[in-house]
Amino acid sequence: MQIKNTVTKSDKAIEERDLRDLEDKYGFKFPQDIKRFYLQYNGGILKKHYYISEEETVLDGFIFQKFYSIKYGLATLDMKMELNYADDWWPKEYIPFGFDGGGNSYCFHKESGKIYYIYEDDSSDDDSVPVEYIAPDFITFINNMIEEQ
């Protein structure tokens, strides 16, 4: 896994068993790149944290604030998943791994591993949540981040 970005402020190291526990609890499998990332960093902040998608529909791109940690952090993936799975509005085919500063999530698709942005604070009257495609995979997402403009 070749990450071309700096990761800081990660949490205490985890073991592969910790990832399997989450996969079993919520019925999904981490893509290999995300699994390796969590085993190396367990969350954290990216130095380059601004992403402009090739298919961008928002004016200013996407700001990435922080990865959820698997364990030990203030914002763990398990806590986020418990909240999301308790609500019917959350599309269950998306697994969050990070968030922006405005309450929205960055997720991977359970089947394809593609990266999406979910506008959690902008659901419609029919309780659907706007979802926007960001990148074909996790490494492309991280490696194509730039310094905020």
Protein backbone atom coordinates (compact mmCIF):
# COMPACT_ATOMS: atom_id res chain seq x y z
CA MET A 1 0.00 0.00 0.00
CA GLN A 2 1.60 3.21 -1.20
CA ILE A 3 0.09 6.23 0.56
CA LYS A 4 1.29 9.55 -0.83
CA ASN A 5 -0.05 11.59 2.04
CA THR A 6 0.96 12.12 5.66
CA VAL A 7 -1.21 10.62 8.41
CA THR A 8 -0.99 12.17 11.88
CA LYS A 9 -2.77 11.77 15.21
CA SER A 10 -3.69 8.12 14.77
CA ASP A 11 -4.93 6.15 17.74
CA LYS A 12 -3.44 3.18 19.57
CA ALA A 13 -2.67 0.22 17.29
CA ILE A 14 -5.28 -2.46 16.66
CA GLU A 15 -5.13 -6.09 15.60
CA GLU A 16 -6.77 -7.83 12.67
CA ARG A 17 -9.21 -9.42 15.13
CA ASP A 18 -10.61 -5.94 15.88
CA LEU A 19 -11.45 -5.47 12.20
CA ARG A 20 -13.02 -8.93 11.96
CA ASP A 21 -15.19 -8.19 14.98
CA LEU A 22 -16.69 -5.15 13.21
CA GLU A 23 -17.09 -7.05 9.94
CA ASP A 24 -18.96 -9.84 11.72
CA LYS A 25 -21.11 -7.47 13.75
CA TYR A 26 -22.31 -5.45 10.73
CA GLY A 27 -22.03 -7.99 7.89
CA PHE A 28 -19.38 -6.54 5.59
CA LYS A 29 -15.72 -6.98 4.64
CA PHE A 30 -13.16 -4.18 4.62
CA PRO A 31 -11.41 -3.75 1.26
CA GLN A 32 -7.76 -4.82 1.56
CA ASP A 33 -6.38 -1.26 1.28
CA ILE A 34 -8.65 0.02 4.03
CA LYS A 35 -7.81 -2.98 6.21
CA ARG A 36 -4.06 -2.33 5.77
CA PHE A 37 -4.58 1.37 6.47
CA TYR A 38 -6.36 0.68 9.76
CA LEU A 39 -3.79 -1.88 10.85
CA GLN A 40 -1.06 0.69 10.23
CA TYR A 41 -2.78 3.87 11.47
CA ASN A 42 -6.12 3.15 13.24
CA GLY A 43 -7.62 6.47 12.25
CA GLY A 44 -5.96 9.83 12.11
CA ILE A 45 -5.83 13.05 10.15
CA LEU A 46 -4.43 13.62 6.64
CA LYS A 47 -1.98 16.44 5.99
CA LYS A 48 -3.43 16.87 2.49
CA HIS A 49 -7.16 16.81 3.20
CA TYR A 50 -8.88 18.50 0.27
CA TYR A 51 -10.31 16.34 -2.53
CA ILE A 52 -11.62 17.46 -5.90
CA SER A 53 -13.51 14.66 -7.63
CA GLU A 54 -13.33 14.22 -11.40
CA GLU A 55 -17.12 14.13 -11.32
CA GLU A 56 -17.39 16.98 -8.85
CA THR A 57 -20.82 18.53 -8.51
CA VAL A 58 -20.09 20.69 -5.51
CA LEU A 59 -18.38 24.01 -6.02
CA ASP A 60 -15.49 23.78 -3.61
CA GLY A 61 -14.56 20.10 -3.50
CA PHE A 62 -14.54 17.97 -0.38
CA ILE A 63 -12.74 18.60 2.90
CA PHE A 64 -11.75 15.50 4.84
CA GLN A 65 -11.44 16.09 8.58
CA LYS A 66 -10.64 12.74 10.22
CA PHE A 67 -10.80 8.97 9.97
CA TYR A 68 -12.90 7.07 12.47
CA SER A 69 -10.68 4.86 14.61
CA ILE A 70 -11.61 1.23 15.02
CA LYS A 71 -11.02 1.31 18.77
CA TYR A 72 -9.58 3.66 21.39
CA GLY A 73 -10.50 7.01 19.84
CA LEU A 74 -13.20 9.54 20.66
CA ALA A 75 -15.01 8.82 17.39
CA THR A 76 -14.89 5.10 16.69
CA LEU A 77 -16.31 3.32 13.69
CA ASP A 78 -18.31 1.02 15.95
CA MET A 79 -20.05 4.00 17.61
CA LYS A 80 -20.82 5.52 14.21
CA MET A 81 -22.14 2.21 12.87
CA GLU A 82 -24.36 1.71 15.95
CA LEU A 83 -25.93 5.12 15.38
CA ASN A 84 -26.35 4.59 11.64
CA TYR A 85 -27.75 1.08 11.85
CA ALA A 86 -30.25 2.16 14.49
CA ASP A 87 -31.75 4.60 11.97
CA ASP A 88 -33.71 3.50 8.92
CA TRP A 89 -32.51 6.46 6.84
CA TRP A 90 -28.89 5.26 6.59
CA PRO A 91 -28.19 3.34 3.35
CA LYS A 92 -26.75 0.07 4.71
CA GLU A 93 -24.59 -0.62 1.64
CA TYR A 94 -22.20 2.18 2.67
CA ILE A 95 -19.65 1.80 5.45
CA PRO A 96 -18.30 5.06 6.90
CA PHE A 97 -14.58 5.49 7.47
CA GLY A 98 -14.22 9.25 7.92
CA PHE A 99 -16.03 12.55 8.18
CA ASP A 100 -15.88 16.23 7.33
CA GLY A 101 -16.40 19.09 9.76
CA GLY A 102 -20.10 19.42 8.95
CA GLY A 103 -21.52 16.07 10.01
CA ASN A 104 -21.21 14.25 6.68
CA SER A 105 -19.49 10.91 6.09
CA TYR A 106 -16.98 9.43 3.69
CA CYS A 107 -17.84 5.80 3.03
CA PHE A 108 -16.90 2.82 0.96
CA HIS A 109 -19.48 0.71 -0.83
CA LYS A 110 -19.77 -2.78 0.69
CA GLU A 111 -19.59 -4.57 -2.66
CA SER A 112 -17.49 -2.37 -4.96
CA GLY A 113 -15.13 -0.63 -2.51
CA LYS A 114 -15.77 2.67 -4.32
CA ILE A 115 -15.65 5.82 -2.20
CA TYR A 116 -18.75 7.95 -1.63
CA TYR A 117 -19.71 11.08 0.29
CA ILE A 118 -22.99 10.97 2.19
CA TYR A 119 -24.76 14.23 2.97
CA GLU A 120 -26.13 13.25 6.37
CA ASP A 121 -27.43 16.70 7.14
CA ASP A 122 -29.39 16.95 3.88
CA SER A 123 -31.94 14.16 3.71
CA SER A 124 -35.06 14.66 1.63
CA ASP A 125 -38.71 14.34 2.57
CA ASP A 126 -38.76 10.66 1.58
CA ASP A 127 -35.93 9.98 4.07
CA SER A 128 -33.41 9.24 1.33
CA VAL A 129 -29.92 10.59 1.87
CA PRO A 130 -27.97 12.24 -0.98
CA VAL A 131 -24.95 10.12 -1.89
CA GLU A 132 -22.18 11.32 -4.19
CA TYR A 133 -19.51 9.24 -5.91
CA ILE A 134 -16.00 10.42 -5.03
CA ALA A 135 -13.30 7.96 -6.14
CA PRO A 136 -12.85 4.44 -7.54
CA ASP A 137 -11.01 3.19 -4.44
CA PHE A 138 -9.51 4.15 -1.09
CA ILE A 139 -5.89 4.64 -2.24
CA THR A 140 -6.93 6.87 -5.15
CA PHE A 141 -8.98 8.92 -2.70
CA ILE A 142 -6.10 9.42 -0.24
CA ASN A 143 -3.36 9.91 -2.84
CA ASN A 144 -5.28 12.51 -4.82
CA MET A 145 -5.83 14.81 -1.87
CA ILE A 146 -4.29 18.25 -2.15
CA GLU A 147 -3.51 21.09 0.25
CA GLU A 148 -6.64 23.12 0.92
CA GLN A 149 -6.96 26.00 -1.52
